[in-house]
Amino acid sequence: MSTEQLTLINSEDVSLYVNGEWVKANDKSQFEVYNPSTKELVAKVPRAGADETRVAIEGAAGAFKTWSKFTAEKRASYMLRLRDLMLEHTEELARIMSMEMGKAYTEAKGEVTYAAGFLTWYAEEGRRIYGETIPASAENKRLFVIKQPIGVVAAITPWNFPLAMMTRKLGPAMAAGCTGVVKPASQTPLTALAFAKLAEMADIPKGVINIVAGSTKAISDEIFGNKIVRKISFTGSTDVGKDLVVQSANQLKKLSLELGGHAPYIVFADADLQKAVKGVVASKFRNAGQTCVCANRIYVHKDVKEEFANLFVEEVKKLNVGNSLDETVDVGPLVNESGLEKVLEHVEDAVGKGATLLVGGEKYTEENGYFYQPTVLDNVTDEMKIMKEETFGPVAPITVFESDEEVIEAANDTDYGLASYIYTKDIARAIHVAESLDFGIIGLNDALPGVAQAPFGGMKESGYGREGGHQGIRDYLEEKYISLEL
Ligand code: NAP
């Protein structure tokens, strides 16, 4: 076990949170969570299956009866209390995240603020779930549309933003009056359970939030097979998302999918190069390159490529790699062995096909974990895997372009459509390119566009539905039309 002291959860004796109780798996089985910085065991966690998930779903259904009837103000007061507790426990939440999935500690503290922002935004947005009145075509009729919570929801979340992906789903769900079950990634159950502890401290009624981790398939099958669950929000890989679409068909469950991305980052000749470089470092190396929105294909106009590449390499050399708990570290480890292997494979494939290494290109071996050096590759071509598949690692591939139309076509030549970035000072060009790119999110001279008050989501195989903004609450509501004859 790790020697780190955790007060929110007892890493020596971890329990799941089901219907307001801290419980073990029925069969007493457990799974292990390792620290990717050190490969040391962090905790053993009860391995839930279908039965524990069913109890959680039934607990959420029980809680729905009262939670959905509370006023928006009352729900907001609980949510804001939870938000305040999260912020008060920022350092511990960050430490837990850092230990279980390797996010650099300082960055993990930023995730707590970002995650808390969804509770603030939706606590307020819950008060604005307006209905409609419709002019009738008969004098003795009155027509209304009311909005009601959809019911019990399930959230299946990834390891790369273990806290924010929960609040991005539970925030709108709770504000709408829904109750839910969260299945966190097997790599990051502890962040989810620490969040549940804070929910308990905030006196959120039992059953409103439930956390079950363990046997992924058994939990997921119960979620998709149980008629109580009316909506599922999934964030994760496109392959799993496609399977879930098929599973959701059986009961026509409402599903929203936040899936993978392959973001183009386009730097025009008239761009502010300093700003473009600062942006690409933030976008590419955040979370060691393990974000769905991070720059995956860097297109630089041929007239400024040399200058951009030189500035970029200079900045990358300044990045501090190491144990994610060290406050001075910018880039932590990859999440696990297979994450590291994918990075090695992409770099080997690119270099084998003619890419030039400008910096990095090897494992970082001064620590025992799954580290890779921040890497910049030049002369990258479309035949290389890195230009087609998510690398999910700290590797930045650069390629050149000559015309606007050429780069728009290249940027859109992907099955993904999540985020894209444009750097230019020309307003007309900026608008033309932004309107031409098939991506749900455009960062215009902005490498970090994600905020609680704006809709986040993708096109094409990056999924459907939006989270964040006033749009993010829609999926948790049913519209009911009422026709009244006087
Ligand atoms: P993943 O393997 O798809 O896992 C995501 C979640 O789904 C985890 O809780 C996982 O549980 C669960 N899961 C895995 N297989 C499942 C199955 N067959 N049925 C039901 N649930 C299943 O993805 P990941 O590797 O954790 O996350 C990285 C991916 O998420 C990347 O593609 C990234 O781009 C994407 N992502 C997208 C967004 C967005 O907003 N669009 C945000 C963050 C990440 P286990 O951990 O137990 O396997």
Coordinates of C-alpha atoms and ligand atoms in Angstrom, one line a residue:
M1 CA 0.0 0.0 0.0
S2 CA 1.1 3.6 -0.6
T3 CA 2.3 5.4 2.5
E4 CA 0.4 8.6 1.4
Q5 CA -2.2 9.5 4.0
L6 CA -5.7 10.0 2.5
T7 CA -8.4 11.3 4.7
L8 CA -11.3 11.3 2.3
I9 CA -10.9 7.6 1.6
N10 CA -9.1 5.0 3.6
S11 CA -6.8 3.4 1.0
E12 CA -6.3 0.4 3.4
D13 CA -10.0 -0.3 3.4
V14 CA -11.8 1.0 0.4
S15 CA -15.6 0.6 0.0
L16 CA -18.0 1.4 -2.7
Y17 CA -20.9 3.9 -2.2
V18 CA -24.3 2.4 -2.8
N19 CA -27.6 3.9 -1.7
G20 CA -25.8 6.0 1.0
E21 CA -23.9 3.0 2.4
W22 CA -20.2 2.1 2.2
V23 CA -20.2 -1.4 1.0
K24 CA -17.9 -4.3 -0.1
A25 CA -18.4 -6.5 -3.1
N26 CA -20.9 -9.3 -2.3
D27 CA -18.3 -11.9 -3.1
K28 CA -15.6 -9.9 -1.2
S29 CA -13.4 -9.8 -4.4
Q30 CA -11.2 -6.8 -5.1
F31 CA -9.2 -5.2 -7.9
E32 CA -6.0 -3.2 -7.6
V33 CA -5.1 0.3 -8.5
Y34 CA -1.4 1.2 -9.2
N35 CA 0.4 4.5 -9.3
P36 CA 1.7 5.0 -12.8
S37 CA 4.6 7.2 -11.6
T38 CA 6.0 4.4 -9.4
K39 CA 4.1 1.2 -10.3
E40 CA 3.3 0.9 -6.6
L41 CA 0.0 -0.4 -5.3
V42 CA -2.2 2.5 -4.2
A43 CA -5.3 0.6 -3.1
K44 CA -7.4 -2.5 -3.4
V45 CA -11.0 -1.7 -4.4
P46 CA -14.1 -3.9 -4.1
R47 CA -15.0 -5.4 -7.4
A48 CA -18.7 -4.8 -7.9
G49 CA -20.8 -6.7 -10.5
A50 CA -24.4 -6.9 -11.6
D51 CA -25.9 -7.4 -8.2
E52 CA -24.2 -4.4 -6.5
T53 CA -25.1 -2.3 -9.6
R54 CA -28.7 -3.3 -9.3
V55 CA -28.9 -2.2 -5.7
A56 CA -27.3 1.1 -6.7
I57 CA -29.8 1.6 -9.5
E58 CA -32.7 0.8 -7.1
G59 CA -31.3 3.2 -4.5
A60 CA -31.2 5.9 -7.2
A61 CA -34.8 5.1 -8.1
G62 CA -35.8 5.5 -4.4
A63 CA -34.0 8.8 -4.1
F64 CA -35.5 10.1 -7.4
K65 CA -38.9 10.1 -5.7
T66 CA -37.9 12.9 -3.4
W67 CA -34.9 14.6 -5.2
S68 CA -37.0 15.2 -8.3
K69 CA -39.7 16.9 -6.2
F70 CA -37.3 19.3 -4.5
T71 CA -37.3 22.9 -5.8
A72 CA -34.5 23.9 -8.1
E73 CA -33.2 26.2 -5.3
K74 CA -33.1 23.3 -2.8
R75 CA -31.2 21.1 -5.2
A76 CA -28.9 24.0 -5.9
S77 CA -28.1 24.4 -2.3
Y78 CA -27.0 20.8 -2.0
M79 CA -24.9 21.1 -5.1
L80 CA -23.2 24.3 -4.0
R81 CA -22.4 22.7 -0.6
L82 CA -20.8 19.8 -2.5
R83 CA -18.9 22.3 -4.7
D84 CA -17.6 24.2 -1.7
L85 CA -16.4 20.9 -0.1
M86 CA -14.7 20.0 -3.3
L87 CA -12.8 23.3 -3.4
E88 CA -11.9 23.0 0.3
H89 CA -10.4 19.5 -0.4
T90 CA -8.7 20.6 -3.6
E91 CA -5.3 19.4 -2.5
E92 CA -6.4 16.0 -1.4
L93 CA -8.5 15.4 -4.5
A94 CA -5.6 16.4 -6.6
R95 CA -3.3 14.1 -4.8
I96 CA -5.7 11.1 -5.2
M97 CA -6.0 11.8 -9.0
S98 CA -2.3 12.2 -9.3
M99 CA -1.6 8.9 -7.5
E100 CA -4.1 6.8 -9.4
M101 CA -3.7 8.1 -12.9
G102 CA -0.5 10.2 -12.9
K103 CA -1.9 13.7 -13.6
A104 CA 0.7 16.3 -12.6
Y105 CA -0.3 17.6 -9.2
T106 CA -0.6 21.2 -10.1
E107 CA -2.6 20.4 -13.1
A108 CA -4.8 18.1 -11.0
K109 CA -5.6 21.0 -8.7
G110 CA -6.8 22.8 -11.8
E111 CA -9.0 19.9 -12.6
V112 CA -10.7 20.3 -9.2
T113 CA -11.5 23.9 -10.0
Y114 CA -12.8 23.0 -13.5
A115 CA -14.9 20.1 -12.1
A116 CA -16.4 22.3 -9.4
G117 CA -17.4 24.8 -12.1
F118 CA -19.9 22.3 -13.5
L119 CA -21.7 22.2 -10.1
T120 CA -21.8 26.0 -9.9
W121 CA -23.0 26.4 -13.5
Y122 CA -25.7 23.7 -13.3
A123 CA -26.9 24.7 -9.8
E124 CA -27.8 28.0 -11.4
E125 CA -29.0 26.5 -14.7
G126 CA -31.5 24.3 -12.8
R127 CA -33.5 27.4 -12.0
R128 CA -33.9 28.2 -15.7
I129 CA -35.6 25.0 -16.9
Y130 CA -38.4 26.9 -18.5
G131 CA -41.4 25.4 -20.2
E132 CA -43.5 26.8 -23.0
T133 CA -47.1 27.9 -23.7
I134 CA -48.3 27.5 -27.3
P135 CA -51.1 29.5 -28.9
A136 CA -53.9 27.1 -29.4
S137 CA -56.1 26.9 -32.5
A138 CA -59.3 26.6 -30.5
E139 CA -60.7 29.3 -28.1
N140 CA -61.4 26.7 -25.4
K141 CA -57.9 25.1 -25.5
R142 CA -54.7 25.9 -23.7
L143 CA -51.4 24.2 -24.7
F144 CA -48.3 23.8 -22.6
V145 CA -45.0 22.1 -22.7
I146 CA -43.4 21.2 -19.3
K147 CA -39.9 19.8 -18.7
Q148 CA -39.3 17.0 -16.2
P149 CA -36.3 15.0 -15.1
I150 CA -35.8 11.9 -17.2
G151 CA -35.3 9.6 -14.2
V152 CA -32.4 7.5 -13.1
V153 CA -29.2 8.1 -15.1
A154 CA -25.9 6.3 -15.4
A155 CA -22.5 7.9 -16.1
I156 CA -19.6 5.8 -17.4
T157 CA -16.5 7.9 -17.1
P158 CA -12.8 7.7 -18.3
W159 CA -9.6 7.9 -16.3
N160 CA -8.1 11.0 -17.9
F161 CA -10.4 13.5 -16.2
P162 CA -11.7 11.4 -13.3
L163 CA -13.3 14.3 -11.4
A164 CA -14.4 16.7 -14.1
M165 CA -16.1 14.0 -16.2
M166 CA -18.3 13.1 -13.2
T167 CA -19.4 16.6 -12.4
R168 CA -19.9 17.4 -16.2
K169 CA -22.6 14.6 -16.1
L170 CA -23.8 14.7 -12.5
G171 CA -24.1 18.5 -12.4
P172 CA -26.8 18.7 -15.1
A173 CA -28.4 15.5 -13.9
M174 CA -28.7 16.6 -10.3
A175 CA -29.9 20.1 -11.3
A176 CA -32.6 18.6 -13.6
G177 CA -33.8 16.4 -10.7
C178 CA -32.2 13.1 -11.7
T179 CA -30.4 10.7 -9.5
G180 CA -27.6 8.4 -10.8
V181 CA -25.0 5.7 -10.7
V182 CA -21.5 6.4 -11.7
K183 CA -19.1 3.7 -13.1
P184 CA -15.7 5.3 -13.0
A185 CA -12.8 3.9 -15.0
S186 CA -11.0 1.0 -13.2
Q187 CA -7.9 3.1 -13.1
T188 CA -9.6 5.9 -11.1
P189 CA -12.2 4.6 -8.7
L190 CA -10.6 6.5 -5.8
T191 CA -11.3 9.9 -7.1
A192 CA -14.9 8.9 -7.6
L193 CA -15.1 7.5 -4.1
A194 CA -13.5 10.6 -2.6
F195 CA -16.2 12.6 -4.5
A196 CA -18.9 10.4 -2.9
K197 CA -17.4 11.0 0.5
L198 CA -17.8 14.7 -0.1
A199 CA -21.4 14.2 -1.3
E200 CA -22.0 12.4 2.0
M201 CA -20.4 15.3 3.9
A202 CA -22.7 17.7 2.0
D203 CA -25.7 15.7 3.2
I204 CA -26.8 14.9 -0.3
P205 CA -29.7 12.5 0.3
K206 CA -28.8 8.8 0.1
G207 CA -29.2 7.3 -3.3
V208 CA -28.8 10.5 -5.3
I209 CA -25.2 9.6 -6.1
N210 CA -23.9 6.0 -6.2
I211 CA -20.5 4.8 -7.2
V212 CA -19.9 1.2 -8.4
A213 CA -16.5 0.1 -9.8
G214 CA -15.3 -3.3 -10.7
S215 CA -16.3 -5.8 -13.4
T216 CA -16.8 -3.5 -16.3
K217 CA -18.9 -5.8 -18.4
A218 CA -21.2 -7.0 -15.6
I219 CA -21.8 -3.4 -14.4
S220 CA -22.4 -2.1 -17.9
D221 CA -24.7 -5.0 -18.8
E222 CA -26.8 -4.3 -15.7
I223 CA -26.9 -0.5 -16.5
F224 CA -28.1 -1.2 -20.1
G225 CA -30.4 -4.1 -19.2
N226 CA -32.1 -2.5 -16.2
K227 CA -35.3 -0.7 -17.3
I228 CA -35.0 1.8 -14.4
V229 CA -32.1 3.5 -16.1
R230 CA -33.4 6.0 -18.6
K231 CA -30.3 7.8 -19.8
I232 CA -26.6 6.9 -20.0
S233 CA -23.8 9.4 -20.5
F234 CA -20.6 7.8 -21.7
T235 CA -17.2 9.4 -22.1
G236 CA -14.5 7.2 -23.4
S237 CA -13.1 5.6 -26.6
T238 CA -15.0 5.5 -29.9
D239 CA -14.8 1.7 -30.1
V240 CA -16.6 1.2 -26.8
G241 CA -19.0 4.0 -27.6
K242 CA -20.1 2.2 -30.8
D243 CA -20.8 -1.0 -28.8
L244 CA -22.9 1.0 -26.3
V245 CA -25.0 2.4 -29.1
V246 CA -25.9 -1.2 -30.1
Q247 CA -26.7 -2.1 -26.4
S248 CA -28.8 1.0 -25.9
A249 CA -31.1 0.0 -28.8
N250 CA -32.8 -2.8 -26.9
Q251 CA -34.6 -0.5 -24.5
L252 CA -34.1 2.7 -26.6
K253 CA -32.2 4.3 -23.8
K254 CA -31.2 7.8 -24.3
L255 CA -27.4 7.9 -24.8
S256 CA -24.9 10.7 -25.1
L257 CA -21.4 9.9 -26.2
E258 CA -18.2 12.0 -25.7
L259 CA -15.7 10.0 -27.6
G260 CA -12.2 10.2 -29.0
G261 CA -10.7 13.0 -31.1
H262 CA -7.8 13.8 -33.4
A263 CA -7.5 17.5 -33.3
P264 CA -5.9 19.5 -36.0
Y265 CA -3.9 22.5 -34.8
I266 CA -3.5 25.0 -37.7
V267 CA -0.9 27.8 -37.6
F268 CA -1.2 30.3 -40.5
A269 CA 1.6 32.4 -41.7
D270 CA 0.0 35.5 -40.2
A271 CA -0.4 33.9 -36.7
D272 CA 1.1 35.3 -33.5
L273 CA 3.8 32.6 -33.4
Q274 CA 4.6 33.1 -29.7
K275 CA 1.0 32.6 -28.8
A276 CA 0.6 29.6 -31.2
V277 CA 3.6 28.0 -29.5
K278 CA 2.4 28.7 -26.0
G279 CA -1.0 27.2 -27.0
V280 CA 0.4 24.1 -28.6
V281 CA 2.5 23.3 -25.6
A282 CA -0.5 23.7 -23.3
S283 CA -2.8 21.7 -25.6
K284 CA -0.4 18.9 -26.4
F285 CA 1.4 18.2 -23.2
R286 CA -1.4 18.8 -20.7
N287 CA -2.1 15.5 -18.9
A288 CA 0.9 14.1 -20.7
G289 CA -1.0 14.3 -24.0
Q290 CA -3.8 12.2 -22.7
T291 CA -6.8 14.4 -23.5
C292 CA -9.5 13.9 -26.1
V293 CA -9.1 17.5 -27.3
C294 CA -5.3 17.7 -27.4
A295 CA -3.5 18.8 -30.6
N296 CA -2.8 15.6 -32.6
R297 CA -1.9 17.0 -36.0
I298 CA 0.0 20.3 -36.2
Y299 CA -0.3 22.0 -39.6
V300 CA 2.1 24.9 -39.9
H301 CA 2.3 27.2 -43.0
K302 CA 5.5 26.5 -44.8
D303 CA 6.7 30.1 -44.6
V304 CA 6.8 30.0 -40.8
K305 CA 7.4 26.3 -40.1
E306 CA 11.1 26.7 -39.3
E307 CA 10.6 29.5 -36.9
F308 CA 7.6 27.8 -35.3
A309 CA 9.5 24.5 -34.9
N310 CA 12.5 26.2 -33.3
L311 CA 10.4 28.1 -30.8
F312 CA 8.3 25.0 -30.1
V313 CA 11.4 22.9 -29.4
E314 CA 12.8 25.5 -27.1
E315 CA 9.6 25.5 -25.0
V316 CA 9.4 21.7 -24.9
K317 CA 12.9 21.4 -23.6
K318 CA 11.8 23.5 -20.6
L319 CA 9.1 21.0 -19.6
N320 CA 9.8 19.2 -16.3
V321 CA 9.1 15.4 -16.5
G322 CA 8.8 13.3 -13.3
N323 CA 6.7 11.9 -10.5
S324 CA 3.3 13.4 -10.8
L325 CA 3.1 14.3 -7.1
D326 CA 6.0 16.6 -7.4
E327 CA 4.6 20.2 -7.6
T328 CA 7.2 21.3 -10.1
V329 CA 6.4 18.6 -12.6
D330 CA 4.7 19.6 -15.9
V331 CA 4.5 16.2 -17.5
G332 CA 3.7 13.0 -15.5
P333 CA 3.7 9.4 -16.7
L334 CA 1.4 7.7 -19.2
V335 CA -1.5 6.0 -17.4
N336 CA -0.2 2.4 -17.9
E337 CA 2.0 0.1 -19.9
S338 CA -0.3 -0.1 -22.9
G339 CA -0.5 3.7 -23.0
L340 CA 3.3 3.8 -23.1
E341 CA 3.4 1.1 -25.8
K342 CA 1.1 3.0 -28.1
V343 CA 3.3 6.0 -27.9
L344 CA 6.4 3.9 -28.6
E345 CA 4.6 2.4 -31.6
H346 CA 3.5 5.7 -33.0
V347 CA 7.0 7.2 -32.8
E348 CA 8.7 4.2 -34.2
D349 CA 6.2 4.0 -37.1
A350 CA 6.6 7.8 -37.9
V351 CA 10.4 7.7 -37.7
G352 CA 10.5 4.5 -39.8
K353 CA 8.5 6.3 -42.5
G354 CA 10.7 9.3 -42.6
A355 CA 9.7 11.7 -39.7
T356 CA 12.5 13.7 -38.1
L357 CA 12.9 13.8 -34.3
L358 CA 13.4 17.4 -33.2
V359 CA 13.4 16.6 -29.4
G360 CA 12.6 13.6 -27.2
G361 CA 11.8 10.3 -28.9
E362 CA 12.6 7.9 -26.0
K363 CA 11.3 6.6 -22.7
Y364 CA 12.1 8.8 -19.8
T365 CA 14.0 6.4 -17.5
E366 CA 14.9 8.6 -14.4
E367 CA 11.7 7.3 -12.7
N368 CA 10.3 3.8 -12.5
G369 CA 6.9 4.6 -14.0
Y370 CA 5.5 4.7 -17.5
F371 CA 7.2 7.9 -18.7
Y372 CA 7.9 9.1 -22.1
Q373 CA 10.0 12.2 -23.0
P374 CA 8.0 15.2 -24.5
T375 CA 8.6 14.7 -28.2
V376 CA 8.4 16.8 -31.3
L377 CA 8.4 15.2 -34.7
D378 CA 8.9 17.1 -38.0
N379 CA 8.3 16.1 -41.7
V380 CA 5.3 14.0 -40.7
T381 CA 3.1 12.6 -43.5
D382 CA -0.4 11.3 -43.8
E383 CA 0.8 7.7 -44.1
M384 CA 1.9 7.6 -40.5
K385 CA -0.3 6.2 -37.8
I386 CA 0.1 9.3 -35.7
M387 CA -1.8 11.3 -38.3
K388 CA -4.8 8.9 -38.1
E389 CA -5.0 7.5 -34.6
E390 CA -5.2 9.1 -31.2
T391 CA -1.7 8.9 -29.8
F392 CA -2.8 9.8 -26.2
G393 CA 0.8 10.7 -25.3
P394 CA 3.3 13.6 -25.3
V395 CA 4.2 13.5 -28.9
A396 CA 3.7 16.4 -31.3
P397 CA 3.8 15.8 -35.0
I398 CA 4.4 18.8 -37.4
T399 CA 3.5 18.9 -41.0
V400 CA 3.4 21.8 -43.5
F401 CA 0.7 23.3 -45.8
E402 CA 0.5 26.0 -48.4
S403 CA -3.1 27.1 -49.0
D404 CA -6.2 27.6 -46.8
E405 CA -8.3 25.2 -48.8
E406 CA -5.5 22.5 -48.7
V407 CA -5.3 22.6 -44.9
I408 CA -9.1 22.7 -44.4
E409 CA -9.4 19.5 -46.5
A410 CA -6.5 17.8 -44.6
A411 CA -7.9 18.8 -41.2
N412 CA -11.3 17.4 -42.1
D413 CA -9.9 14.2 -43.4
T414 CA -10.6 12.2 -40.3
D415 CA -13.4 10.2 -38.8
Y416 CA -13.2 12.2 -35.7
G417 CA -14.8 15.7 -35.1
L418 CA -14.2 16.8 -31.6
A419 CA -11.8 19.8 -31.3
S420 CA -9.7 21.8 -33.7
Y421 CA -7.5 24.9 -33.4
I422 CA -6.8 27.8 -35.7
Y423 CA -4.1 30.4 -35.2
T424 CA -4.4 33.5 -37.4
K425 CA -4.7 37.3 -37.0
D426 CA -6.9 37.6 -40.1
I427 CA -10.5 37.8 -39.0
A428 CA -12.0 36.8 -42.4
R429 CA -9.8 33.8 -42.7
A430 CA -10.5 32.8 -39.1
I431 CA -14.3 32.9 -39.7
H432 CA -14.0 31.1 -43.0
V433 CA -11.9 28.3 -41.6
A434 CA -13.9 28.0 -38.4
E435 CA -17.1 27.6 -40.5
S436 CA -15.4 25.0 -42.8
L437 CA -14.0 22.7 -40.1
D438 CA -16.2 19.7 -39.2
F439 CA -15.5 19.8 -35.5
G440 CA -17.7 20.5 -32.5
I441 CA -15.2 22.8 -30.8
I442 CA -13.0 25.4 -32.4
G443 CA -10.2 27.1 -30.5
L444 CA -9.6 30.4 -32.3
N445 CA -6.2 31.6 -31.1
D446 CA -7.3 29.6 -28.0
A447 CA -5.8 26.3 -27.0
L448 CA -8.0 25.7 -23.9
P449 CA -11.6 26.4 -24.9
G450 CA -13.3 24.0 -22.5
V451 CA -15.4 25.8 -19.9
A452 CA -18.5 24.8 -17.9
Q453 CA -20.8 27.4 -19.6
A454 CA -20.1 26.3 -23.2
P455 CA -21.3 23.2 -25.1
F456 CA -18.6 20.5 -25.3
G457 CA -19.0 17.7 -27.8
G458 CA -18.2 16.2 -31.1
M459 CA -19.4 15.5 -34.6
K460 CA -18.9 12.3 -36.7
E461 CA -17.3 9.4 -34.7
S462 CA -16.4 11.7 -31.8
G463 CA -20.0 11.1 -30.6
Y464 CA -23.2 13.0 -30.1
G465 CA -24.8 15.1 -27.4
R466 CA -23.3 18.1 -25.7
E467 CA -22.1 18.6 -22.1
G468 CA -21.7 22.0 -20.5
G469 CA -23.6 25.1 -21.2
H470 CA -27.4 25.4 -21.2
Q471 CA -27.3 22.6 -23.9
G472 CA -25.9 20.1 -21.4
I473 CA -29.0 19.8 -19.3
R474 CA -31.3 19.0 -22.2
D475 CA -30.5 15.3 -22.3
Y476 CA -31.6 14.9 -18.6
L477 CA -35.0 16.3 -19.3
E478 CA -38.2 15.0 -21.0
E479 CA -40.5 17.4 -22.7
K480 CA -44.2 16.7 -21.9
Y481 CA -46.9 18.4 -23.9
I482 CA -50.2 19.1 -22.1
S483 CA -53.3 20.0 -24.0
L484 CA -56.1 21.4 -21.8
E485 CA -59.7 21.8 -23.0
L486 CA -61.5 24.3 -20.8
Ligands
NAP1 P1 -12.5 3.5 -22.6 O1 -11.6 2.3 -22.5 O2 -13.5 3.6 -23.6 O3 -13.1 3.6 -21.1 C1 -14.0 4.6 -20.7 C2 -15.0 4.0 -19.7 O4 -15.8 3.0 -20.3 C3 -14.3 3.4 -18.5 O5 -15.1 3.5 -17.3 C4 -14.3 1.9 -18.9 O6 -14.2 1.0 -17.8 C5 -15.6 1.8 -19.6 N1 -15.7 0.7 -20.5 C6 -14.6 0.0 -21.2 N2 -15.1 -0.9 -21.9 C7 -16.5 -0.9 -21.8 C8 -17.5 -1.7 -22.3 N3 -17.3 -2.7 -23.2 N4 -18.8 -1.5 -21.9 C9 -19.0 -0.5 -21.0 N5 -18.1 0.3 -20.5 C10 -16.8 0.1 -20.8 O7 -11.7 4.8 -22.7 P2 -10.5 5.3 -21.8 O8 -9.3 4.7 -22.3 O9 -10.8 5.2 -20.3 O10 -10.5 6.9 -22.1 C11 -9.8 7.4 -23.1 C12 -10.8 7.8 -24.2 O11 -11.8 8.6 -23.8 C13 -10.0 8.4 -25.4 O12 -10.5 8.0 -26.6 C14 -10.5 9.9 -25.2 O13 -10.4 10.7 -26.4 C15 -11.9 9.7 -24.7 N6 -12.3 10.9 -24.0 C16 -13.3 11.7 -24.6 C17 -13.7 12.9 -23.9 C18 -14.7 13.7 -24.5 O14 -15.3 14.6 -23.8 N7 -15.1 13.6 -25.8 C19 -13.2 13.2 -22.7 C20 -12.2 12.4 -22.1 C21 -11.8 11.3 -22.8 P3 -12.8 0.3 -17.4 O15 -11.9 1.4 -17.0 O16 -13.2 -0.5 -16.3 O17 -12.4 -0.5 -18.6

